[in-house]
Coordinates of C-alpha atoms (C1' of nucleotides) in Angstrom, one line a residue:
Chain K
M836 CA 14.3 17.5 43.1
G837 CA 14.7 16.5 39.5
R838 CA 15.9 13.1 38.4
T839 CA 19.4 12.7 36.9
P840 CA 19.1 12.1 33.2
C841 CA 19.7 8.5 32.3
C842 CA 21.9 9.5 29.4
D843 CA 23.1 12.5 27.3
K844 CA 20.4 12.8 24.7
T845 CA 22.6 14.9 22.5
K846 CA 25.0 11.9 22.1
V847 CA 22.4 9.2 21.3
K848 CA 21.0 8.5 17.9
R849 CA 17.3 9.2 17.4
G850 CA 14.7 8.5 14.8
K851 CA 14.2 5.5 12.6
W852 CA 16.1 2.3 13.4
S853 CA 18.3 0.9 10.7
P854 CA 18.3 -2.8 9.9
E855 CA 21.9 -3.0 11.3
E856 CA 20.7 -1.6 14.6
D857 CA 17.8 -3.9 14.7
E858 CA 20.1 -6.8 14.1
I859 CA 22.5 -5.8 16.9
L860 CA 19.7 -5.3 19.4
K861 CA 17.8 -8.5 18.4
N862 CA 21.0 -10.6 18.6
Y863 CA 22.0 -9.2 21.9
L864 CA 18.6 -9.7 23.5
L865 CA 18.1 -13.2 22.1
K866 CA 21.5 -14.1 23.5
H867 CA 21.3 -12.4 26.9
G868 CA 17.6 -12.0 27.4
T869 CA 15.8 -8.9 28.7
T870 CA 16.5 -9.6 32.4
A871 CA 20.3 -9.6 32.3
G872 CA 20.8 -6.0 33.5
N873 CA 18.5 -3.1 32.9
W874 CA 17.3 -1.3 29.8
I875 CA 19.3 1.9 30.7
T876 CA 22.6 0.2 30.4
L877 CA 21.7 -2.1 27.6
P878 CA 22.7 0.2 24.7
H879 CA 26.2 0.4 26.1
R880 CA 26.4 -3.4 26.7
A881 CA 25.1 -4.1 23.2
G882 CA 27.1 -1.5 21.5
L883 CA 24.3 0.8 20.3
K884 CA 24.2 4.5 20.3
R885 CA 20.6 4.6 21.4
W886 CA 19.1 5.3 24.8
G887 CA 17.6 2.5 26.8
K888 CA 14.0 3.5 26.5
S889 CA 14.3 3.5 22.7
C890 CA 15.8 0.0 22.8
R891 CA 13.0 -1.3 25.0
L892 CA 10.3 0.2 22.7
R893 CA 12.0 -1.2 19.6
W894 CA 12.2 -4.7 21.1
L895 CA 8.8 -4.8 22.6
N896 CA 7.0 -3.4 19.5
Y897 CA 8.9 -4.8 16.6
L898 CA 11.7 -7.2 17.3
R899 CA 10.6 -9.7 19.8
P900 CA 9.9 -13.1 18.2
D901 CA 6.2 -13.5 19.2
I902 CA 5.2 -10.2 17.6
K903 CA 2.3 -10.4 15.2
L904 CA 2.7 -8.3 12.1
G905 CA 0.2 -7.5 9.4
N906 CA -3.4 -6.3 9.2
F907 CA -5.9 -6.7 12.1
T908 CA -8.6 -9.2 11.6
Q909 CA -12.3 -8.4 12.0
E910 CA -12.4 -10.4 15.2
E911 CA -9.5 -8.3 16.6
D912 CA -11.3 -5.1 15.5
N913 CA -14.4 -6.2 17.4
I914 CA -12.4 -7.0 20.5
I915 CA -10.6 -3.7 20.5
C916 CA -13.9 -1.8 20.0
S917 CA -15.6 -3.6 22.8
L918 CA -12.7 -3.3 25.2
Y919 CA -12.3 0.4 24.4
T920 CA -15.9 1.0 25.1
Q921 CA -15.6 -0.6 28.5
L922 CA -12.0 0.3 29.5
G923 CA -11.2 3.4 27.7
S924 CA -7.6 4.0 26.5
R925 CA -6.0 1.2 28.5
W926 CA -4.1 0.0 25.6
S927 CA -1.8 -2.4 27.4
V928 CA -4.9 -4.2 28.9
I929 CA -6.5 -4.3 25.5
A930 CA -3.4 -5.5 23.8
S931 CA -3.0 -8.3 26.4
K932 CA -6.2 -9.7 24.9
L933 CA -4.7 -9.9 21.5
P934 CA -1.8 -12.3 21.3
G935 CA 1.2 -10.8 19.4
R936 CA -0.2 -7.3 19.3
T937 CA 1.4 -4.4 21.2
D938 CA -0.2 -1.5 23.0
N939 CA 1.3 0.9 20.5
D940 CA 0.0 -1.2 17.6
V941 CA -3.5 -1.3 19.0
K942 CA -3.4 2.4 19.9
N943 CA -2.3 3.3 16.3
H944 CA -4.9 1.0 14.8
W945 CA -7.7 2.5 16.9
N946 CA -6.6 6.1 16.2
T947 CA -6.2 5.6 12.4
K948 CA -8.8 3.1 11.5
L949 CA -11.4 1.9 14.0
K950 CA -12.3 5.3 15.4
K951 CA -13.1 6.7 12.0
K952 CA -14.9 3.5 11.0
L953 CA -17.1 3.8 14.0
L954 CA -17.7 7.5 13.4
A955 CA -18.8 6.7 9.9
T956 CA -21.2 3.9 11.0
N957 CA -22.6 6.0 13.8
A958 CA -23.4 8.8 11.4
N959 CA -25.3 6.5 9.1
P960 CA -29.0 7.1 9.8
T961 CA -30.1 3.8 8.0
N962 CA -28.7 1.8 10.9
N963 CA -31.3 0.9 13.4
F964 CA -30.3 0.0 16.9
D965 CA -32.8 -1.8 19.2
D966 CA -32.1 0.0 22.4
S967 CA -34.4 -2.2 24.4
K968 CA -32.5 -5.5 23.8
Q969 CA -28.9 -4.9 23.2
V970 CA -27.5 -3.0 26.2
F971 CA -25.7 -4.0 29.2
H972 CA -24.2 -2.2 32.2
S973 CA -21.2 -1.5 34.4
S974 CA -21.2 0.3 37.7
S975 CA -17.8 1.7 36.8
M976 CA -19.2 3.7 33.9
V977 CA -21.4 6.1 35.9
P978 CA -20.2 9.6 35.0
K979 CA -19.5 12.0 37.8
E980 CA -22.0 14.8 38.2
E981 CA -19.7 17.5 37.0
E982 CA -18.6 15.5 34.0
Q983 CA -22.0 14.9 32.6
Q984 CA -22.4 18.1 30.7
A985 CA -18.9 18.3 29.4
V986 CA -18.1 14.7 28.5
Y987 CA -21.4 13.1 28.0
S988 CA -24.4 14.3 26.0
P989 CA -27.9 12.7 25.6
I990 CA -28.5 11.9 22.0
Q991 CA -30.1 9.3 19.8
F992 CA -27.7 6.9 18.2
P993 CA -27.8 4.4 15.4
V994 CA -25.1 1.7 15.9
P995 CA -24.9 -1.5 13.9
N996 CA -23.7 -4.9 15.0
W997 CA -24.3 -4.5 18.7
N998 CA -23.9 -7.5 20.9
S999 CA -26.8 -9.1 22.6
G1000 CA -27.6 -11.9 25.0
F1001 CA -25.7 -11.2 28.2
S1002 CA -26.2 -12.7 31.6
S1003 CA -29.4 -12.0 33.5
I1004 CA -29.6 -9.1 35.9
L1005 CA -31.5 -11.3 38.3
D1006 CA -28.5 -13.6 38.7
N1007 CA -26.0 -10.8 38.9
N1008 CA -28.0 -8.6 41.2
K1009 CA -28.7 -11.5 43.5
S1010 CA -25.2 -11.4 44.8
M1011 CA -25.1 -7.7 44.8
V1012 CA -28.3 -7.4 46.8
Q1013 CA -27.3 -10.2 49.1
H1014 CA -24.2 -8.2 49.8
D1015 CA -26.2 -5.1 50.6
E1016 CA -29.0 -7.2 52.3
K1017 CA -31.5 -4.4 51.3
Q1018 CA -34.5 -3.9 49.3
F1019 CA -34.0 -1.2 46.7
P1020 CA -36.1 0.4 43.9
L1021 CA -34.5 -0.1 40.5
S1022 CA -36.0 2.7 38.3
R1023 CA -36.0 5.8 40.4
F1024 CA -34.0 7.7 37.9
R1025 CA -32.6 7.1 34.5
Q1026 CA -30.6 9.1 32.1
D1027 CA -28.8 8.3 28.8
Y1028 CA -25.2 9.2 28.2
F1029 CA -22.8 8.8 25.3
K1030 CA -19.1 8.8 25.9
I1031 CA -17.2 11.0 23.5
S1032 CA -13.6 10.6 22.6
T1033 CA -11.5 13.5 21.3
S1034 CA -8.1 13.9 19.7
R1035 CA -6.4 16.2 17.3
E1036 CA -8.1 14.4 14.4
G1037 CA -11.5 15.2 15.7
S1038 CA -14.0 13.8 18.1
M1039 CA -16.4 10.9 17.8
I1040 CA -19.1 9.0 19.7
F1041 CA -18.0 5.4 20.2
G1042 CA -20.6 4.1 22.5
S1043 CA -23.5 4.8 24.8
S1044 CA -24.4 4.3 28.4
S1045 CA -27.6 4.6 30.4
V1046 CA -27.3 5.3 34.1
E1047 CA -29.8 4.5 36.8
M1048 CA -29.2 6.0 40.2
H1049 CA -30.6 4.4 43.3
E1050 CA -30.5 4.9 46.9
N1051 CA -27.5 2.7 47.6
I1052 CA -26.1 1.8 44.2
D1053 CA -25.6 3.2 40.7
L1054 CA -26.0 1.1 37.6
A1055 CA -24.8 2.1 34.1
W1056 CA -25.4 0.5 30.8
F1057 CA -23.4 0.7 27.7
N1058 CA -23.0 -1.0 24.4
T1059 CA -20.5 -3.4 22.9
F1060 CA -19.9 -5.0 19.5
E1061 CA -20.9 -8.3 18.1
G1062 CA -18.4 -11.1 18.4
F1063 CA -16.7 -9.9 21.6
P1064 CA -16.1 -12.7 24.1
M1065 CA -17.5 -11.7 27.5
D1066 CA -15.2 -13.5 30.0
D1067 CA -15.2 -13.0 33.7
E1068 CA -12.4 -10.5 33.7
I1069 CA -14.1 -8.3 31.2
M1070 CA -17.4 -8.6 33.0
G1071 CA -15.7 -7.1 36.0
A1072 CA -17.9 -7.1 39.1
G1073 CA -20.6 -9.1 37.3
L1074 CA -23.0 -6.2 36.9
W1075 CA -23.7 -6.8 33.2
T1076 CA -27.1 -7.5 31.9
Q1077 CA -29.6 -6.9 29.2
Q1078 CA -31.6 -3.8 29.6
S1079 CA -34.7 -5.6 28.4
V1080 CA -34.5 -8.0 31.4
L1081 CA -34.3 -5.2 33.8
E1082 CA -37.3 -3.5 32.3
D1083 CA -39.4 -6.5 32.8
I1084 CA -39.0 -6.4 36.5
D1085 CA -41.6 -4.9 38.7
F1086 CA -40.1 -2.4 41.1
P1087 CA -39.1 -2.3 43.9
V1088 CA -37.7 -5.8 44.0
T1089 CA -36.4 -7.8 46.9
F1090 CA -34.0 -10.7 46.2
S1091 CA -33.7 -13.4 48.8
Chain G
dA679 C1' 4.1 18.0 -12.6
dA680 C1' 3.8 20.5 -8.5
dA681 C1' 1.7 21.9 -4.4
dC682 C1' -1.0 20.9 -0.8
dA683 C1' -3.8 17.9 2.2
dC684 C1' -4.3 13.8 4.5
dT685 C1' -3.2 9.2 6.5
dC686 C1' -0.5 6.2 8.9
dC687 C1' 2.6 4.5 12.2
dA688 C1' 7.2 4.5 14.4
dA689 C1' 9.2 6.8 17.8
dC690 C1' 9.5 10.2 21.4
dC691 C1' 8.1 12.3 25.7
dG692 C1' 6.4 12.9 30.4
dC693 C1' 4.6 11.0 34.2
dG694 C1' 3.1 7.7 37.8
dA695 C1' 4.2 3.4 40.0
dC696 C1' 7.2 0.6 42.0
dA697 C1' 11.6 -1.3 43.9
dC698 C1' 15.6 -0.6 46.1
dC699 C1' 18.9 1.6 49.2
Chain B
dA696 C1' 10.6 7.6 55.5
dG697 C1' 12.3 9.6 51.8
dG698 C1' 15.4 9.9 47.7
dT699 C1' 16.8 7.8 43.5
dG700 C1' 16.6 4.7 39.5
dT701 C1' 14.0 2.1 36.4
dC702 C1' 10.0 0.4 34.1
dG703 C1' 5.7 0.7 31.8
dC704 C1' 1.9 3.3 30.1
dG705 C1' -0.6 6.5 27.4
dG706 C1' -0.6 10.9 24.8
dT707 C1' 1.6 13.1 21.2
dT708 C1' 4.5 14.1 17.3
dG709 C1' 7.5 13.8 13.0
dG710 C1' 7.8 12.6 8.7
dA711 C1' 7.3 9.3 4.9
dG712 C1' 3.9 7.8 1.9
dT713 C1' -0.3 8.5 -0.7
dG714 C1' -4.2 11.0 -2.5
dT715 C1' -6.2 15.1 -4.4
dT716 C1' -6.5 19.4 -6.7

DNA sequence: AAACACTCCAACCGCGACACC
DNA sequence: AGGTGTCGCGGTTGGAGTGTT
């Protein structure tokens, strides 16, 4: 059964917001807050000929007092790139790491600037990437078998400014292995993948991952950008490490 | 100067999640 | 338990602005 429309879309104004409408909405929300009633009835209460969703979007993206306008900084760019590599297009999560930025803002910035910038740098053959030192991993990045051909492709990649110096696989794997209480071989199989993002403006490679498949666990490595703060939340399950550390280990390994 | 191509971003749209009845 | 209403998210689009031919 379909849902009853929240309003008659033929009777509401659409398109660009005028300064007058902005003023009405802003004044109303500053006076009454966003929790007094719901967004659907807000336009009627505030005296606007808009629909609630449009009011909500306008407030969240442009009118609320803590919004940060202006160009993105290099540090913000780095954070966006790193988080996108790890999380994909979870713009609200990415925006939550950038005070004053909105998901729409971050999404637009990625689509119009960062994606192209990365594409350009990835295509530059003078950039040398030391694959043995600057890679870390996440178990959540392992591609499904059927996705490997379509979404990932094994290629060489030159990427500048990759991050380095992550936590040790020994430390991280200790807890993982203790949990499994098993001995396992770490280098049974390895394959490199690159995640490819597509849109109407083209496709690009924005990062890489390497996957190791083991008897009881899969590990995947991928790359991030210099300057990105690796806090616990971003590190997820704690399965991040330097590839070089892993490769120094004799296999199989037993952790006590 | 005009036509066309491209870029950028504000806004729209559909859908899933969740709360409430 | 299931229907309905609302919210929030992410993908997409419209169109203004800018660059190029």
